[in-house]
PDB file of C-alpha atoms in Angstrom:
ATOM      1  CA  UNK A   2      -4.094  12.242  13.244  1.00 40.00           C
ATOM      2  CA  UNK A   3      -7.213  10.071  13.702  1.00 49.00           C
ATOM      3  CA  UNK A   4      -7.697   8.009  10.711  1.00 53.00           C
ATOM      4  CA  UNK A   5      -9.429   5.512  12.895  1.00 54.00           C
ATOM      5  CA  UNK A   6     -12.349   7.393  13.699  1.00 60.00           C
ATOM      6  CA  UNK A   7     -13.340   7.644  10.187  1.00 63.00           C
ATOM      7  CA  UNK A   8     -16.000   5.487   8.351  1.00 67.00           C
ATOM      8  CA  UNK A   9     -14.274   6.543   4.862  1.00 79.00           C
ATOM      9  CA  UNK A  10     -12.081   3.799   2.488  1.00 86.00           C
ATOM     10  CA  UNK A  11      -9.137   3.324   3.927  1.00 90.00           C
ATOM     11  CA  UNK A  12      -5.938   3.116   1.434  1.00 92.00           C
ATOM     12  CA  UNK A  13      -3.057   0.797   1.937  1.00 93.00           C
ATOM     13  CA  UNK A  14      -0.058  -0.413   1.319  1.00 93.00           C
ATOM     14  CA  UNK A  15       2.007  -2.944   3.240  1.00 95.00           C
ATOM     15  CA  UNK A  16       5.993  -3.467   3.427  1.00 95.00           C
ATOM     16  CA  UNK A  17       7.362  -6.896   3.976  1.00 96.00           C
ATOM     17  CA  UNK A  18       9.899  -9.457   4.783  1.00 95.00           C
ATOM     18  CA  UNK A  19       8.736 -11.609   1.529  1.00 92.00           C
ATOM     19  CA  UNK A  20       6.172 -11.920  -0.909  1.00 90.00           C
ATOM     20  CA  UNK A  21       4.215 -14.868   0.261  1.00 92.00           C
ATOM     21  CA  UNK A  22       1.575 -14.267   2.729  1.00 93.00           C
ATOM     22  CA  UNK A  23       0.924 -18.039   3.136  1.00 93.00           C
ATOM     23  CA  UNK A  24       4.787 -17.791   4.461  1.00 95.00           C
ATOM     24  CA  UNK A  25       4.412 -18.521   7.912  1.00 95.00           C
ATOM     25  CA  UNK A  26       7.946 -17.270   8.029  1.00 95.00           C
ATOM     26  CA  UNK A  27       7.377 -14.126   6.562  1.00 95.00           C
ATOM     27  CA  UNK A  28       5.072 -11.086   8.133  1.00 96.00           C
ATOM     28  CA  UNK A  29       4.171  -7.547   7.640  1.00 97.00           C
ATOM     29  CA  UNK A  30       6.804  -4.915   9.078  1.00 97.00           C
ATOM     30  CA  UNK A  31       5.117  -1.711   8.127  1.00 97.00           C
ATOM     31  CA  UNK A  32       1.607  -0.835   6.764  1.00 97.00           C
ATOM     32  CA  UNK A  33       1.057   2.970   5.295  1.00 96.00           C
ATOM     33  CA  UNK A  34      -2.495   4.290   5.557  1.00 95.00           C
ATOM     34  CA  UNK A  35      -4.460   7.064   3.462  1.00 94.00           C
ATOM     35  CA  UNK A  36      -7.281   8.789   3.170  1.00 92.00           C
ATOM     36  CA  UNK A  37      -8.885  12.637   3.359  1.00 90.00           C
ATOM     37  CA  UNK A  38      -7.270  12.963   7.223  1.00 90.00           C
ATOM     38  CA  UNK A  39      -3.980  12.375   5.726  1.00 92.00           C
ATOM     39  CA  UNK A  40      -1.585   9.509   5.879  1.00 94.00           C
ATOM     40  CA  UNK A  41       0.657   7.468   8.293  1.00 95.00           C
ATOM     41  CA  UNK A  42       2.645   4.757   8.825  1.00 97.00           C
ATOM     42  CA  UNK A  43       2.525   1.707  11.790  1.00 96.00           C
ATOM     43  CA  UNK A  44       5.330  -0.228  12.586  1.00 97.00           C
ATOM     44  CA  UNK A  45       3.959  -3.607  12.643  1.00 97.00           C
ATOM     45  CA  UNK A  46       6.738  -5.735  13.824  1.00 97.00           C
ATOM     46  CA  UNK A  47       5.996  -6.823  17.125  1.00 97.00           C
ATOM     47  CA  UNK A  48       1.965  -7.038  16.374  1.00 97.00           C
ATOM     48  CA  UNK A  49      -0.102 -10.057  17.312  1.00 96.00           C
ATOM     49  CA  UNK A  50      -3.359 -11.443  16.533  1.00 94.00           C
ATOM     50  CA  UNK A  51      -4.391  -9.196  19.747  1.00 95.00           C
ATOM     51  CA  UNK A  52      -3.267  -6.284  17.216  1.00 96.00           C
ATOM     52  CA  UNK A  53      -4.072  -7.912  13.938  1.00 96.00           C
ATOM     53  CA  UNK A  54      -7.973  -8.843  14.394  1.00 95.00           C
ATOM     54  CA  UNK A  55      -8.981  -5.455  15.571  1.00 94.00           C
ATOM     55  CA  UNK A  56      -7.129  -3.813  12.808  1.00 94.00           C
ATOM     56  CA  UNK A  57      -8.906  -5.877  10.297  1.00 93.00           C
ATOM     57  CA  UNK A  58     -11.722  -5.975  11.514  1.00 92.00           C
ATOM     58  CA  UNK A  59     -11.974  -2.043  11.603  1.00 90.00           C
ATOM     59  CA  UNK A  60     -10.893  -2.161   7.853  1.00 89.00           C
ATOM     60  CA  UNK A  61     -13.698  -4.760   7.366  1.00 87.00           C
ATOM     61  CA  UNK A  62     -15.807  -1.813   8.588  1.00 86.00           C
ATOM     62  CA  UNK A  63     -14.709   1.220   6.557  1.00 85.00           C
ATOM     63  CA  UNK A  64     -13.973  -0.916   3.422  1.00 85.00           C
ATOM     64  CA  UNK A  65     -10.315  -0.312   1.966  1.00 88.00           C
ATOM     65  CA  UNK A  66      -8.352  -0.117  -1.416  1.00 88.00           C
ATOM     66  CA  UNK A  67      -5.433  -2.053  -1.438  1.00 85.00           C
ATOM     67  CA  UNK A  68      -2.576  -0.348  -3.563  1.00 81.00           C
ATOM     68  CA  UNK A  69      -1.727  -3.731  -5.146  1.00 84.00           C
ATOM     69  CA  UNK A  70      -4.998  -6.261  -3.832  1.00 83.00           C
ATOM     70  CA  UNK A  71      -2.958  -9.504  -5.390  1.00 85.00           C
ATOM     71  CA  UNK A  72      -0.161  -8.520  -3.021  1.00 89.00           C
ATOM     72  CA  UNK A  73      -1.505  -6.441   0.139  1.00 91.00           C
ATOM     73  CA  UNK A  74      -4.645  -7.645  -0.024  1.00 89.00           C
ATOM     74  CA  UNK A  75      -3.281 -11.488   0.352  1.00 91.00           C
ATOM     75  CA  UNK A  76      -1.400 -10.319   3.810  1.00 94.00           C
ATOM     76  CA  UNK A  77      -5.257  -8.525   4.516  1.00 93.00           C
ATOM     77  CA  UNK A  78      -6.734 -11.882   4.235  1.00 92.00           C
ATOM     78  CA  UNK A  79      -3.719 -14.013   6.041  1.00 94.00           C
ATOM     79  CA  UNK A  80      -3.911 -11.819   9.328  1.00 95.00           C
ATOM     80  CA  UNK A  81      -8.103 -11.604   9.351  1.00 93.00           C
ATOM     81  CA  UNK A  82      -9.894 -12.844  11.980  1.00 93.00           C
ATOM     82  CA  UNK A  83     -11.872 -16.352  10.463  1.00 91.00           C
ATOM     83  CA  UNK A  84     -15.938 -14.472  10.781  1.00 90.00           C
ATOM     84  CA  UNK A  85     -14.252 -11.618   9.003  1.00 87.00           C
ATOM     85  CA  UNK A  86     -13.276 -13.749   5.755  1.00 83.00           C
ATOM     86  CA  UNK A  87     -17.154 -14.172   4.205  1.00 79.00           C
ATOM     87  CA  UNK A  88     -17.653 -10.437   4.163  1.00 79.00           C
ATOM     88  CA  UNK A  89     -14.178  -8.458   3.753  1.00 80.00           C
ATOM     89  CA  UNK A  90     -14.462  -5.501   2.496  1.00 75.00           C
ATOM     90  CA  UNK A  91     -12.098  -4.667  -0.415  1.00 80.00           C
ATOM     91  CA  UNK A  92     -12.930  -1.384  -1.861  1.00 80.00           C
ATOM     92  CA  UNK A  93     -10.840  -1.679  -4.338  1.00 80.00           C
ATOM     93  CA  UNK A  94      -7.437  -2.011  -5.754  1.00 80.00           C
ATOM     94  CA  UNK A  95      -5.727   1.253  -7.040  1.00 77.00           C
ATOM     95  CA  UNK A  96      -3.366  -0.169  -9.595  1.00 73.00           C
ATOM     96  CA  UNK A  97      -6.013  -1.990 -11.084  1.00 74.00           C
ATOM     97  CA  UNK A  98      -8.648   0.855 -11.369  1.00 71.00           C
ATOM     98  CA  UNK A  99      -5.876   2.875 -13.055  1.00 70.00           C
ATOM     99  CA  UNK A 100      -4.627  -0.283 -15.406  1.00 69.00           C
ATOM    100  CA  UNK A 101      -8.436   0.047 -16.498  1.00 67.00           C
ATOM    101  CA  UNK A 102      -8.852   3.739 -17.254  1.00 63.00           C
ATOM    102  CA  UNK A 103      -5.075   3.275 -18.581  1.00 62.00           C
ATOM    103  CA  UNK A 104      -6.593   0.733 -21.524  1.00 58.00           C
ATOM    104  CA  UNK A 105      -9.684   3.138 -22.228  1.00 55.00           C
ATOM    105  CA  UNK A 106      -7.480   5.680 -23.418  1.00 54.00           C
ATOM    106  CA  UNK A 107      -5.732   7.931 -20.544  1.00 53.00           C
ATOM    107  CA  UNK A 108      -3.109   9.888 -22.503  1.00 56.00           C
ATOM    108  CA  UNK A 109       0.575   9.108 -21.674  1.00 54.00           C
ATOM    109  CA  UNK A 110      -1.056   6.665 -19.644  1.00 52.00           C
ATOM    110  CA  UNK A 111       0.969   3.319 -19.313  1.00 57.00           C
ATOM    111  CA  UNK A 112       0.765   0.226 -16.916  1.00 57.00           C
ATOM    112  CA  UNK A 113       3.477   1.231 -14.359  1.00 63.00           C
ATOM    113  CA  UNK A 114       3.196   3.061 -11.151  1.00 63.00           C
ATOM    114  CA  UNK A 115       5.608   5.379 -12.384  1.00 68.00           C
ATOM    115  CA  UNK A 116       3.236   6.372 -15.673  1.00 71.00           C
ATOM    116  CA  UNK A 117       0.936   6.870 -12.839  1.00 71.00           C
ATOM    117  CA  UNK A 118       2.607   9.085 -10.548  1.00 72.00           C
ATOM    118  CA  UNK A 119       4.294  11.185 -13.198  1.00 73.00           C
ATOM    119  CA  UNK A 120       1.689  11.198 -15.950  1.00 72.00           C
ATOM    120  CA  UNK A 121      -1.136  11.734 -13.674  1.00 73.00           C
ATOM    121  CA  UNK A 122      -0.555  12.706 -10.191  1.00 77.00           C
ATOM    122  CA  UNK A 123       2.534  15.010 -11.440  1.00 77.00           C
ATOM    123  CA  UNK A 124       5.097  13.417  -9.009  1.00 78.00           C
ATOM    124  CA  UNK A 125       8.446  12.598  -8.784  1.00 76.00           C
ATOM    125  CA  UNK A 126       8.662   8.887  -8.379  1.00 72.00           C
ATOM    126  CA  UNK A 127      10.314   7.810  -5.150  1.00 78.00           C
ATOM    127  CA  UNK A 128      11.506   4.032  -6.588  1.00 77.00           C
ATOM    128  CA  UNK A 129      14.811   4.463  -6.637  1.00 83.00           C
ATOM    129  CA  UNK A 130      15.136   5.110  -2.664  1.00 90.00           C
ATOM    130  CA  UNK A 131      14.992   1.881  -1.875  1.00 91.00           C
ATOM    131  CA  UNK A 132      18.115   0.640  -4.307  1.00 92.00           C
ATOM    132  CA  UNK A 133      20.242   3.306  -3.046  1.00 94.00           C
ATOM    133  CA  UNK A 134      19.691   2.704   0.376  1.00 95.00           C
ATOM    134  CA  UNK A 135      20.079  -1.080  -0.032  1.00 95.00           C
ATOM    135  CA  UNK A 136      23.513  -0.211  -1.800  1.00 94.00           C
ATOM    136  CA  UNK A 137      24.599   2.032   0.921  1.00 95.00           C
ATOM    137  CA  UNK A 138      23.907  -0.395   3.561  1.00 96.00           C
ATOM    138  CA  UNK A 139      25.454  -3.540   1.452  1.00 94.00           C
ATOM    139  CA  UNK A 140      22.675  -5.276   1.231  1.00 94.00           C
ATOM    140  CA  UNK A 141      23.207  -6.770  -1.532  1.00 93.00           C
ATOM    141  CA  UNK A 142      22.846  -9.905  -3.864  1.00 91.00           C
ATOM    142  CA  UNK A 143      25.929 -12.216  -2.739  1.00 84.00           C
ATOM    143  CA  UNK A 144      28.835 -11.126  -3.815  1.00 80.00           C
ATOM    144  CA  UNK A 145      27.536  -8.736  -6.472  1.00 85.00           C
ATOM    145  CA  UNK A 146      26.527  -5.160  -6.211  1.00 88.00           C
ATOM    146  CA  UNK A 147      23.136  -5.735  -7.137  1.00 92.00           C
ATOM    147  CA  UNK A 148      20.253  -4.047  -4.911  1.00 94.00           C
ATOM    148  CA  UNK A 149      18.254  -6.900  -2.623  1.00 93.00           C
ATOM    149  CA  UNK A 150      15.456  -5.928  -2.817  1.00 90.00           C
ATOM    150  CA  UNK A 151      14.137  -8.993  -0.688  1.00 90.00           C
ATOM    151  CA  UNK A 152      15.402  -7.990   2.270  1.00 93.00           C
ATOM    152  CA  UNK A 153      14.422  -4.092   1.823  1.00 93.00           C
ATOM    153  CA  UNK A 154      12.278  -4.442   5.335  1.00 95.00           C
ATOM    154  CA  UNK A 155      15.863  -4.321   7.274  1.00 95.00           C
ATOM    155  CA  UNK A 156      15.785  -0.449   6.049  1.00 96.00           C
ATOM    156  CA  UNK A 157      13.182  -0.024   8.869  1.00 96.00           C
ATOM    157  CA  UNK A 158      15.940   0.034  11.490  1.00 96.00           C
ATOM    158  CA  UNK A 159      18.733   1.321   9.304  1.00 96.00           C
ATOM    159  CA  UNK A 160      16.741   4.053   7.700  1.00 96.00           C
ATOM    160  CA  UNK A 161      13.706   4.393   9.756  1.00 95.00           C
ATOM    161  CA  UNK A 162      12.137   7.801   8.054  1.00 95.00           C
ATOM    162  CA  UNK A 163      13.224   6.864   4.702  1.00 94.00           C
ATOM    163  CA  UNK A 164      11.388   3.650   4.538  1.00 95.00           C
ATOM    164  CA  UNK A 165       7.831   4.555   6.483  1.00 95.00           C
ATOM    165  CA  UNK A 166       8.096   7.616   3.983  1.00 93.00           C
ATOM    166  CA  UNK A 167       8.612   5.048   1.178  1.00 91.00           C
ATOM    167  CA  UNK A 168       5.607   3.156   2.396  1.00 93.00           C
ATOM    168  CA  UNK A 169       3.167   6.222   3.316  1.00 93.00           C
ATOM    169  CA  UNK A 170       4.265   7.619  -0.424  1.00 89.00           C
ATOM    170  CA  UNK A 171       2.319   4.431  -1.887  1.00 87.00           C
ATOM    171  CA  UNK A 172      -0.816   4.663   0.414  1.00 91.00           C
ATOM    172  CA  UNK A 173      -0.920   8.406  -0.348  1.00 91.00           C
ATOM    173  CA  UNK A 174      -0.664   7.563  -4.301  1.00 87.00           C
ATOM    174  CA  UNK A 175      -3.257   4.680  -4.040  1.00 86.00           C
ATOM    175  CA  UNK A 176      -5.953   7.575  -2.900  1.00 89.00           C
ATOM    176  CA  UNK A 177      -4.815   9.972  -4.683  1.00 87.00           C
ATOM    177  CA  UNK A 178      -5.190   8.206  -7.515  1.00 83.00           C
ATOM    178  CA  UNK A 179      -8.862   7.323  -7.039  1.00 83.00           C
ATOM    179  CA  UNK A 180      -9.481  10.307  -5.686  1.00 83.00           C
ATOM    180  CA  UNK A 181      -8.261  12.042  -9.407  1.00 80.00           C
ATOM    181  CA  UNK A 182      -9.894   9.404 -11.305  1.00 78.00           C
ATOM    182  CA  UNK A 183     -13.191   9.853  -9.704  1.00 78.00           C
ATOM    183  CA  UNK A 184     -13.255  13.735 -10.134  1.00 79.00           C
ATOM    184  CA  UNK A 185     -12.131  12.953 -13.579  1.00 74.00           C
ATOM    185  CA  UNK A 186     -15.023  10.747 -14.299  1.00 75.00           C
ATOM    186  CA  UNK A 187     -17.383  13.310 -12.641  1.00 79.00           C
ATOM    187  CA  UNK A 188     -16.150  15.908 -15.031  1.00 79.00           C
ATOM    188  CA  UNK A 189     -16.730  13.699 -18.170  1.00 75.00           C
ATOM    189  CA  UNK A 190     -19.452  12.428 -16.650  1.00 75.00           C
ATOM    190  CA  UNK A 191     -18.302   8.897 -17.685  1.00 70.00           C
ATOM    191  CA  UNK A 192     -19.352   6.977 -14.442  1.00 63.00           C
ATOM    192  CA  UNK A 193     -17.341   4.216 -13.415  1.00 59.00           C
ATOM    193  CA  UNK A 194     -18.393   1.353 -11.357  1.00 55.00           C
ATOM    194  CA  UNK A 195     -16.376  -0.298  -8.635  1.00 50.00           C
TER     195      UNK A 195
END
C-alpha cells in the first residue's frame, strides 16, 4: 500500500514508551497512518534521525491530522528536522474538530473517543484491548492487579498484531472522523473552517 506517494492529509496516531516527548528517555515505538489508500502501521523502534527527518519532512509536505495534536503532535515536533519547525504542517487534530462539532450540538455526541466511535462512526470501541492484554501478560501496577498502562508499548513484542491493530484502529478513526464530519457539513451546508 503506497500511502507515501500521496499528496493527501495524512492521519496519525503514535504509540509510546511515555507521555513526554521532551523525555529524552522516552521515544515513539509504533506510528499508525490513514488516509483514502487505507491504513498501516511502522514499527519505529530502531528509527534514527536518518529515518525520522525524511518522515517528517514528507508529512511537512502532505500536511497531517494528528489524532490527539497535544500528544502526537508534540512527538511530530520533537523528531522534526530544525528548517522544518517554522512551517509544519498540522492539518488538524481529530479529537479536537469533533470536541467542536460535539459542543454545537451533535446528538449523543459527548467528549470521549468512545462517544465518537460508537455515536458516530458506529464502531465497537477497541479500549479495552490494551487492559486485558496488560493483565494477561502481568504487567501490572506493583503488586496490584491494576492494568499499566505506562508500559503498554512492551505489547509490541508480546502481542505484535494486537497492538499495531490497536494503533492503526486510531489513525483509521482520526480520518474517518473528518472524513464524516466534512460530508456532514457538505450536506447541511454548514461550512467549517480548519
Amino acid at each position: 500500500m503506497d500511502l507515501l506517494g500521496t499528496d493527501e492529509p495524512i492521519h496519525l496516531d503514535f504509540e509510546t514508551t511515555g507521555l513526554d516527548a521532551h523525555d529524552m528517555d522516552k521515544h515513539v515505538v509504533l506510528v499508525g497512518l490513514a488516509n483514502s489508500r487505507g491504513v498501516v502501521t511502522c514499527d519505529t523502534r530502531e528509527w534514527t534521525v536518518t529515518h525520522w527527518h525524511p518522515f517528517v519532512r514528507w508529512l511537512q509536505r502532505c500536511g497531517f491530522w494528528a489524532f490527539n495534536a497535544g500528544f502526537d503532535g508534540a512527538w511530530v515536533w520533537r523528531y522534526a528536522p530544525e528548517d522544518c519547525l517554522p512551517d509544519l504542517n498540522l492539518a488538524g487534530c481529530s479529537m479536537v474538530y469533533f470536541k467542536l462539532l460535539a459542543n454545537d450540538g451533535h446528538p449523543g455526541a459527548s467528549h470521549s473517543l468512545e462517544s465518537l466511535v460508537s455515536g458516530v462512526l458506529g464502531w465497537d470501541s477497541h479500549k479495552d484491548i490494551i487492559p486485558e492484554l496488560l493483565s494477561k501478560h502481568g504487567i501490572t501496577k506493583g503488586t496490584s492487579s491494576t492494568p499499566d498502562k505506562s508500559r503498554m508499548s512492551e505489547l509490541l513484542d508480546l502481542e505484535s498484531e494486537h497492538f499495531q491493530n490497536y494503533c492503526g484502529w486510531d489513525a483509521d478513526a482520526s480520518w474517518q472522523a473528518v472524513r464524516w464530519f466534512d460530508q456532514e457539513c457538505e450536506r447541511l451546508k454548514a461550512p467549517m473552517t480548519r
